[in-house]
Every structure is written in C-alpha cells, then in structure tokens.
C-alpha cells in the first residue's frame, strides 16, 4: 500500500486496550490500574490513547504536568487525572480549572495547596510523594512531620500516598527493597496517626511485570507496559507475570533508489564508502523524525521483508540504507523502522541497543512531524 506520508507511525488501539487489560489481569481485582500517558503517551498520542484506555475501563490516568492534563480535559477526557511531576506555582490555577489532581512533593507545597483549597471553598485532593530513596522529587520528612502537616491542612484530602523506584530493573541491587521498607515505615507511621489514604502506589512497569506484589499497594502506574514493552531486567529477576505486545509501528517511504560504483562515498562526512557495487535507497526520514543519529553506519531497518543496514550518516531529513540484497525495492515502497514484516522484526528495545540508549527514549524521540495513524 502506498502512503501519502513521508514518515508515520501506526498505532493499534486494540493492542493498547489489550495491554491495559493484561495489566489489570496480572494485578487482579482490588488494585486500580492508572496508565501513564505522559509525554504524549510515549508519543503514541495522549488524546487518542486516553480515549481507548477510558473506554477499556481506566478510571485514572497519569500525566507529567498541568499542560498535558489540560489537553486531555479539553479533549473531553473525564477520568481522574494525576499530574505527577512537580507543577510550577504559576500552574496552580490551571490545576483547579481542569480538575487535575496534583502530586505534592513537599510539606511547603502542601500548605500552599491548602491555602488554595480554603479560597476554593471545597476540599481538594492530592497525592503525596515520598522520596523513599530515589533522591529526586518527593518529601523526605518523617512520618510524624507528615502526619502533623496532613492534620494541620484540613482543607485538603490526602487521597494517595506514593513513591517511585530508582533501580526497579536491577535485581542485583537492594535499592528497591530498601525503598519499599522506607515507604512502609512512613505508611505505617501515618496509619498510627489515623491517616489512611485511599490509594497507595509505588509500582511502574517493571515491578508489575515481575510480580513484586509487596510494591503494588492498591494502585499501579504502568507506562511502558501499556505501549507493549517491559525492559529486560538485570540480575536474577522472578518469572514475568505480564505479557504485552508493542502497539506502534514506525514507517517511512523510499524516496530514491540508485546504484553506486565500488569506492563511492555516501552522505555527510563520507563516513561510508561502498566496497562493492552497491544499490542504496534514500529514506524520507532522518534524525528530525527521531531516527537516532547514532544509527549512522550502524542502524538497521526492514526493507522488502529483509534487514537492511543504514549506511553513511543519518541526516536531518534523510537516511540511506544498503539495499543491494533487496533488488525488488522501488521508489514509493514502505520501509519499516520499528515493527515487523513477515518473520522479521525490530522493536524499540533493539533500536535502543543499536543506538546506545533506552527504549523509552526511542519512543519519546519520535518527533511531532511524524504523522500518526490509528489502526
Ligand atoms: C513515567 C512514570 C511511571 C511509568 O513508568 P514505566 O516504567 O513507563 O511504567 C510511573 N510512575 C512515575 C512517577 C513515572 O514518572
């Protein structure tokens, strides 16, 4: 099929829904699944993905910031929305206006949120993030200090208590266990003061996938898994309890095919030189579309159902591949950057390995000019 786009992604709505249901089945009833749709749903398109997830039964969605939450509200998403990464003082009005639930990261912020709630005239919910050892956002206050602040700020409601893991993929590290223990100390300290938040949540994709029930609380926050990925763990991981499949394929078109003689250089810096008579294809996508520049002379794509190597430097709008072994490839044909053709496939994890980065960064790096098609 010929496409009208130079570079596009195809996102499978049913895969997203299936992955969401797989997470729900893995954690079982009684645990709320809050899919993470930050960063434009890892570039799958936050509005459309949120619609699919709400239809599949999601009652909560998590975004990074106020702007992302507001965009979902303006698109008519009615689910609860948690804004996870610290919001700026100037964004507090927008939180209220769009009925977003903030994650509060410090007791100082809690006092401010309380003052805002008093002016608002109705109680405002928040989730409180504990820095249990990540050393990034979250309060490091003791259970007593938190209890005092929660009880003093009565115009607000502590609806959720949460933390985030720094080393969840590393099963040779004690850090996750230590973080769970630290979080538990705070949670039980609060319970002794009579404070029992409705939601308790710690886990993102990895601790869900490897069945670490002690970190599930009664809510989980899968991002990567919703899009069909679980990063390979280090060390001795338990058997996975979750199976998901990628929902996105990424494609581009062949702009030109030509034959170069042995010895001909290819592209910027002439970092590739043909060692034999070589047929190249010029693809209508480059690093401005999100193809890692590190793919230069190193990456692989799928052309005519076969793996074809990237040759020369990836440029802003164009990438060259060696198609000497794909004589049937023609101008206007589709080439798969991420996805599968027949038995051959390349996923974000493999792309990340070739580019020396992580799969999250590959997905989030698919740029805004890449068209999105929902299938
Ligand atoms: C991004 C994020 C998640 C989701 O992480 P995945 O590894 O993609 O599942 C969960 N919680 C917080 C706080 C996050 O920032």
Coordinates of C-alpha atoms and ligand atoms in Angstrom, one line a residue:
X1 CA 0.0 0.0 0.0
X2 CA 1.4 3.4 -0.9
X3 CA 1.3 6.1 1.7
X4 CA 0.8 9.8 1.4
X5 CA 3.1 10.4 4.3
X6 CA 6.9 10.6 4.3
X7 CA 7.2 9.2 7.8
X8 CA 4.4 7.9 10.0
X9 CA 3.5 5.7 12.9
X10 CA 0.6 3.2 13.0
X11 CA -0.8 2.8 16.5
X12 CA -3.0 -0.2 17.2
X13 CA -5.9 0.9 19.5
X14 CA -6.8 -2.8 20.2
X15 CA -3.2 -3.5 21.3
X16 CA -3.3 -0.7 23.8
X17 CA -6.6 -1.9 25.2
X18 CA -5.2 -5.5 25.3
X19 CA -2.1 -4.4 27.1
X20 CA -4.2 -2.4 29.7
X21 CA -6.4 -5.5 30.2
X22 CA -3.3 -7.7 30.6
X23 CA -2.0 -5.4 33.4
X24 CA -5.4 -5.5 35.1
X25 CA -5.5 -9.3 34.9
X26 CA -1.9 -9.5 36.2
X27 CA -2.5 -7.4 39.3
X28 CA -6.0 -8.8 39.9
X29 CA -9.2 -7.1 41.2
X30 CA -8.9 -4.6 44.0
X31 CA -5.9 -2.9 42.5
X32 CA -6.6 0.3 40.5
X33 CA -4.6 0.5 37.3
X34 CA -3.6 4.0 36.4
X35 CA -2.0 4.1 33.0
X36 CA 0.7 6.7 32.4
X37 CA 0.0 8.8 29.4
X38 CA 2.7 11.5 29.9
X39 CA 4.9 12.7 27.1
X40 CA 2.1 12.4 24.7
X41 CA 1.6 8.8 25.7
X42 CA 5.2 8.0 24.9
X43 CA 4.5 9.5 21.5
X44 CA 1.6 7.2 20.8
X45 CA -0.8 10.3 21.1
X46 CA -2.1 11.1 24.5
X47 CA -5.6 12.1 23.5
X48 CA -6.4 9.0 21.4
X49 CA -4.7 6.6 23.8
X50 CA -6.6 8.1 26.7
X51 CA -9.8 7.6 24.9
X52 CA -9.0 4.0 24.3
X53 CA -8.0 3.4 27.9
X54 CA -11.0 5.1 29.4
X55 CA -13.2 3.0 27.1
X56 CA -11.3 -0.1 28.3
X57 CA -12.2 0.9 31.9
X58 CA -9.4 3.1 33.2
X59 CA -10.7 5.4 35.9
X60 CA -7.4 7.2 36.4
X61 CA -4.7 8.5 34.1
X62 CA -1.3 9.9 35.0
X63 CA 0.4 12.7 33.2
X64 CA 3.6 14.6 33.8
X65 CA 2.4 18.1 34.1
X66 CA -0.5 20.5 34.0
X67 CA -0.3 21.3 30.3
X68 CA -0.7 17.6 29.5
X69 CA -3.6 17.2 31.8
X70 CA -5.3 20.3 30.5
X71 CA -5.0 19.0 26.9
X72 CA -6.8 15.8 27.9
X73 CA -9.6 17.7 29.6
X74 CA -10.1 19.9 26.6
X75 CA -10.4 16.8 24.5
X76 CA -13.2 15.7 26.8
X77 CA -11.5 13.0 28.9
X78 CA -13.5 12.7 32.1
X79 CA -11.3 10.2 34.1
X80 CA -9.4 11.3 37.2
X81 CA -6.0 12.7 36.1
X82 CA -2.9 12.8 38.3
X83 CA -0.3 15.4 37.5
X84 CA 2.9 13.6 38.7
X85 CA 5.9 15.8 38.1
X86 CA 6.2 18.9 40.2
X87 CA 4.0 21.7 38.9
X88 CA 5.1 25.3 38.8
X89 CA 3.5 27.9 41.1
X90 CA 2.0 29.6 38.0
X91 CA 0.2 26.4 37.1
X92 CA -1.8 26.0 40.2
X93 CA -4.9 27.8 38.9
X94 CA -4.9 25.6 35.8
X95 CA -4.8 22.5 38.1
X96 CA -8.1 23.6 39.6
X97 CA -9.6 24.9 36.4
X98 CA -9.1 21.5 34.7
X99 CA -9.8 19.4 37.8
X100 CA -6.4 17.7 37.9
X101 CA -5.1 16.0 41.0
X102 CA -1.6 17.1 41.9
X103 CA 1.2 15.1 43.4
X104 CA 2.5 17.2 46.2
X105 CA 6.2 16.8 46.8
X106 CA 6.9 18.8 49.9
X107 CA 5.1 19.9 53.0
X108 CA 5.6 23.5 52.0
X109 CA 3.7 22.8 48.8
X110 CA 1.0 21.1 50.9
X111 CA 0.5 24.3 52.9
X112 CA 0.1 26.3 49.7
X113 CA -2.3 23.8 48.2
X114 CA -4.3 24.0 51.4
X115 CA -4.4 27.8 51.2
X116 CA -5.7 27.5 47.7
X117 CA -8.3 25.0 48.8
X118 CA -9.5 27.4 51.5
X119 CA -10.1 30.1 48.9
X120 CA -11.8 27.5 46.7
X121 CA -14.3 26.7 49.4
X122 CA -14.3 22.9 48.9
X123 CA -11.8 20.2 49.9
X124 CA -9.1 19.5 47.3
X125 CA -7.5 16.1 47.0
X126 CA -3.8 15.4 46.5
X127 CA -1.4 12.5 46.4
X128 CA 1.8 12.9 48.4
X129 CA 5.0 11.6 47.1
X130 CA 7.6 10.1 49.5
X131 CA 11.2 10.2 48.5
X132 CA 12.0 6.7 49.7
X133 CA 15.5 6.8 48.3
X134 CA 15.3 7.9 44.6
X135 CA 16.7 11.3 45.6
X136 CA 14.7 13.3 43.1
X137 CA 11.2 14.6 43.8
X138 CA 9.2 13.8 46.9
X139 CA 9.4 14.7 50.6
X140 CA 12.0 13.2 52.9
X141 CA 10.1 14.3 56.0
X142 CA 9.4 11.8 58.8
X143 CA 6.0 10.1 59.4
X144 CA 5.4 12.4 62.4
X145 CA 6.2 15.6 60.4
X146 CA 3.9 14.4 57.6
X147 CA 1.1 13.4 60.0
X148 CA 1.3 16.9 61.6
X149 CA 1.1 18.6 58.2
X150 CA -1.7 16.4 56.9
X151 CA -3.7 17.0 60.1
X152 CA -3.0 20.8 60.0
X153 CA -4.0 21.2 56.4
X154 CA -7.6 20.2 56.7
X155 CA -8.9 22.0 53.6
X156 CA -7.1 19.3 51.6
X157 CA -7.5 15.5 51.5
X158 CA -4.6 13.1 51.3
X159 CA -6.1 10.8 48.8
X160 CA -2.9 8.9 47.7
X161 CA 0.5 8.1 49.1
X162 CA 3.1 7.2 46.5
X163 CA 6.8 6.7 45.8
X164 CA 8.9 5.9 42.7
X165 CA 11.7 3.3 42.4
X166 CA 15.2 4.2 41.1
X167 CA 16.5 0.7 40.3
X168 CA 13.5 -1.4 39.7
X169 CA 15.1 -3.2 36.7
X170 CA 18.2 -4.1 38.6
X171 CA 17.5 -7.3 40.6
X172 CA 21.1 -7.4 41.8
X173 CA 20.5 -4.1 43.7
X174 CA 19.0 -4.0 47.2
X175 CA 17.6 -0.5 46.4
X176 CA 14.1 -1.4 45.6
X177 CA 13.7 -3.5 48.8
X178 CA 15.1 -0.6 50.8
X179 CA 12.7 1.8 49.2
X180 CA 9.7 -0.4 49.9
X181 CA 10.8 -0.7 53.5
X182 CA 11.3 3.1 53.9
X183 CA 7.9 3.7 52.2
X184 CA 6.3 1.2 54.6
X185 CA 7.8 2.9 57.6
X186 CA 6.1 6.2 56.5
X187 CA 2.8 4.5 55.6
X188 CA 2.5 2.6 59.0
X189 CA 3.6 5.8 60.9
X190 CA 0.8 7.7 59.2
X191 CA -1.7 4.8 59.9
X192 CA -0.8 5.0 63.6
X193 CA -1.8 8.7 63.4
X194 CA -5.1 7.6 61.9
X195 CA -4.2 8.7 58.4
X196 CA -5.1 6.1 55.8
X197 CA -5.0 7.4 52.2
X198 CA -7.5 5.8 49.8
X199 CA -4.7 4.9 47.3
X200 CA -1.2 3.6 48.0
X201 CA 1.0 3.2 44.9
X202 CA 4.7 2.5 44.2
X203 CA 5.0 0.3 41.1
X204 CA 5.6 1.2 37.4
X205 CA 6.0 -1.4 34.7
X206 CA 8.9 -3.5 36.0
X207 CA 7.7 -4.3 39.5
X208 CA 4.3 -5.1 38.0
X209 CA 5.7 -7.3 35.3
X210 CA 7.9 -9.3 37.7
X211 CA 5.2 -9.8 40.2
X212 CA 6.6 -7.8 43.1
X213 CA 3.3 -7.7 45.0
X214 CA 4.8 -6.0 48.0
X215 CA 5.1 -2.9 45.9
X216 CA 1.7 -2.9 44.3
X217 CA -0.3 -1.3 47.2
X218 CA -3.8 -0.8 45.8
X219 CA -2.8 1.1 42.7
X220 CA -0.2 0.7 40.0
X221 CA 1.2 3.1 37.4
X222 CA 2.2 1.3 34.2
X223 CA 3.6 3.3 31.3
X224 CA 5.9 1.3 29.2
X225 CA 3.8 -1.9 29.6
X226 CA 0.7 -0.1 28.2
X227 CA 2.7 0.5 25.0
X228 CA 3.8 -3.1 24.9
X229 CA 7.2 -3.0 26.4
X230 CA 8.9 -4.4 29.5
X231 CA 12.6 -3.6 29.7
X232 CA 14.9 -6.6 30.2
X233 CA 15.9 -6.8 33.9
X234 CA 19.5 -7.2 35.2
X235 CA 20.3 -9.8 37.7
X236 CA 18.0 -12.6 38.9
X237 CA 14.5 -11.4 38.1
X238 CA 11.5 -13.5 39.1
X239 CA 9.4 -15.0 36.3
X240 CA 7.3 -12.4 34.5
X241 CA 3.6 -12.4 35.2
X242 CA 2.7 -9.9 32.4
X243 CA 2.8 -10.3 28.7
X244 CA 2.3 -7.3 26.4
X245 CA 2.9 -6.5 22.8
X246 CA 4.1 -3.3 21.1
X247 CA 1.3 -1.2 19.8
X248 CA 3.3 1.1 17.5
X249 CA 4.9 0.5 14.2
X250 CA 7.0 3.3 12.5
X251 CA 7.4 3.5 8.8
X252 CA 8.8 5.7 6.1
X253 CA 8.9 5.8 2.3
X254 CA 11.7 5.2 -0.2
X255 CA 12.4 8.5 -2.0
X256 CA 15.1 7.2 -4.4
X257 CA 16.9 4.1 -5.3
X258 CA 20.3 4.2 -7.1
X259 CA 23.3 2.2 -7.9
X260 CA 26.7 3.4 -6.7
X261 CA 30.0 2.0 -8.0
X262 CA 32.6 0.5 -5.7
X263 CA 34.5 3.2 -3.9
X264 CA 31.7 5.8 -3.9
X265 CA 31.2 7.7 -0.7
X266 CA 27.7 8.1 0.9
X267 CA 26.4 11.1 2.8
X268 CA 27.9 13.7 5.2
X269 CA 31.5 13.2 6.0
X270 CA 31.8 10.3 3.6
X271 CA 31.8 8.0 6.6
X272 CA 30.6 5.2 4.4
X273 CA 32.4 4.1 1.2
X274 CA 31.0 1.4 -1.0
X275 CA 33.3 -1.6 -1.0
X276 CA 31.3 -3.2 -3.9
X277 CA 28.8 -2.0 -6.5
X278 CA 26.0 -1.0 -4.1
X279 CA 22.4 -0.3 -4.5
X280 CA 21.2 2.3 -2.0
X281 CA 17.8 3.5 -1.0
X282 CA 17.2 7.0 0.3
X283 CA 14.5 7.1 3.0
X284 CA 12.2 10.1 3.7
X285 CA 13.1 10.2 7.4
X286 CA 16.1 11.4 9.4
X287 CA 17.0 12.5 12.9
X288 CA 14.4 15.3 12.8
X289 CA 11.9 12.5 12.7
X290 CA 13.5 10.7 15.6
X291 CA 15.8 8.2 13.9
X292 CA 18.8 8.3 16.3
X293 CA 21.9 10.0 14.8
X294 CA 23.8 7.1 16.4
X295 CA 22.2 4.9 13.7
X296 CA 24.8 6.3 11.3
X297 CA 26.6 3.4 9.7
X298 CA 25.2 1.2 12.4
X299 CA 21.4 1.0 12.5
X300 CA 19.1 -1.4 10.8
X301 CA 15.6 -1.2 9.2
X302 CA 13.3 -3.6 7.4
X303 CA 13.1 -3.3 3.6
X304 CA 11.2 -5.8 1.4
X305 CA 10.9 -8.0 4.5
X306 CA 14.7 -8.2 5.0
X307 CA 17.0 -6.5 7.4
X308 CA 18.9 -3.7 5.6
X309 CA 21.8 -1.7 7.2
X310 CA 21.9 2.0 7.5
X311 CA 25.0 3.3 5.6
X312 CA 26.5 6.7 6.0
X313 CA 25.4 9.4 8.4
X314 CA 21.8 9.8 9.3
X315 CA 20.9 13.3 8.2
X316 CA 18.1 15.6 9.3
X317 CA 15.5 14.5 6.8
X318 CA 17.1 11.6 5.0
X319 CA 18.6 8.2 5.8
X320 CA 20.5 6.0 3.4
X321 CA 20.3 2.2 3.5
X322 CA 22.1 -0.6 1.6
X323 CA 19.5 -2.5 -0.5
X324 CA 21.9 -4.4 -2.7
X325 CA 20.2 -7.6 -1.4
X326 CA 16.7 -6.2 -1.9
X327 CA 16.6 -5.7 -5.7
X328 CA 12.8 -5.6 -5.8
X329 CA 12.6 -2.4 -3.6
X330 CA 11.3 0.6 -5.5
X331 CA 10.6 4.3 -5.0
X332 CA 7.4 4.8 -3.0
X333 CA 7.8 1.5 -1.2
X334 CA 7.3 1.4 2.5
X335 CA 10.3 0.7 4.8
X336 CA 9.7 -0.3 8.4
X337 CA 11.8 1.5 11.0
X338 CA 10.1 -0.2 14.0
X339 CA 7.8 -3.1 13.7
X340 CA 7.7 -6.3 11.7
X341 CA 7.4 -7.6 8.1
X342 CA 6.7 -11.2 8.0
X343 CA 9.0 -13.0 10.3
X344 CA 11.5 -10.1 10.6
X345 CA 11.0 -7.6 13.3
X346 CA 12.8 -4.7 15.0
X347 CA 11.4 -3.3 18.3
X348 CA 12.2 -0.2 20.3
X349 CA 14.5 -2.3 22.6
X350 CA 16.6 -3.4 19.6
X351 CA 16.7 0.1 18.2
X352 CA 17.8 1.4 21.6
X353 CA 20.6 -1.2 21.8
X354 CA 21.9 -0.2 18.3
X355 CA 21.8 3.4 19.3
X356 CA 23.3 3.1 22.7
X357 CA 20.2 4.4 24.5
X358 CA 17.0 3.2 26.2
X359 CA 13.7 2.1 24.6
X360 CA 11.8 4.9 26.4
X361 CA 14.0 7.5 24.7
X362 CA 13.4 5.9 21.2
X363 CA 9.6 6.1 21.6
X364 CA 9.6 9.6 23.1
X365 CA 12.1 10.7 20.4
X366 CA 9.6 10.0 17.5
X367 CA 9.1 13.6 16.6
X368 CA 6.0 15.7 16.2
X369 CA 6.2 15.9 12.5
X370 CA 5.8 12.1 12.2
X371 CA 2.2 11.5 11.3
X372 CA 0.1 9.3 13.4
X373 CA -2.4 6.8 12.0
X374 CA -4.7 4.8 14.3
X375 CA -5.5 1.3 13.2
Ligands
LIG1 C1 6.9 7.5 34.0 C2 6.5 7.1 35.3 C3 5.8 5.9 35.5 C4 5.7 4.9 34.4 O1 6.9 4.2 34.3 P1 7.1 2.9 33.2 O2 8.4 2.4 33.5 O3 6.9 3.5 31.9 O4 6.0 2.0 33.5 C5 5.3 5.6 36.8 N1 5.5 6.5 37.8 C6 6.1 7.6 37.7 C7 6.3 8.5 38.8 C8 6.7 8.0 36.4 O5 7.3 9.2 36.3

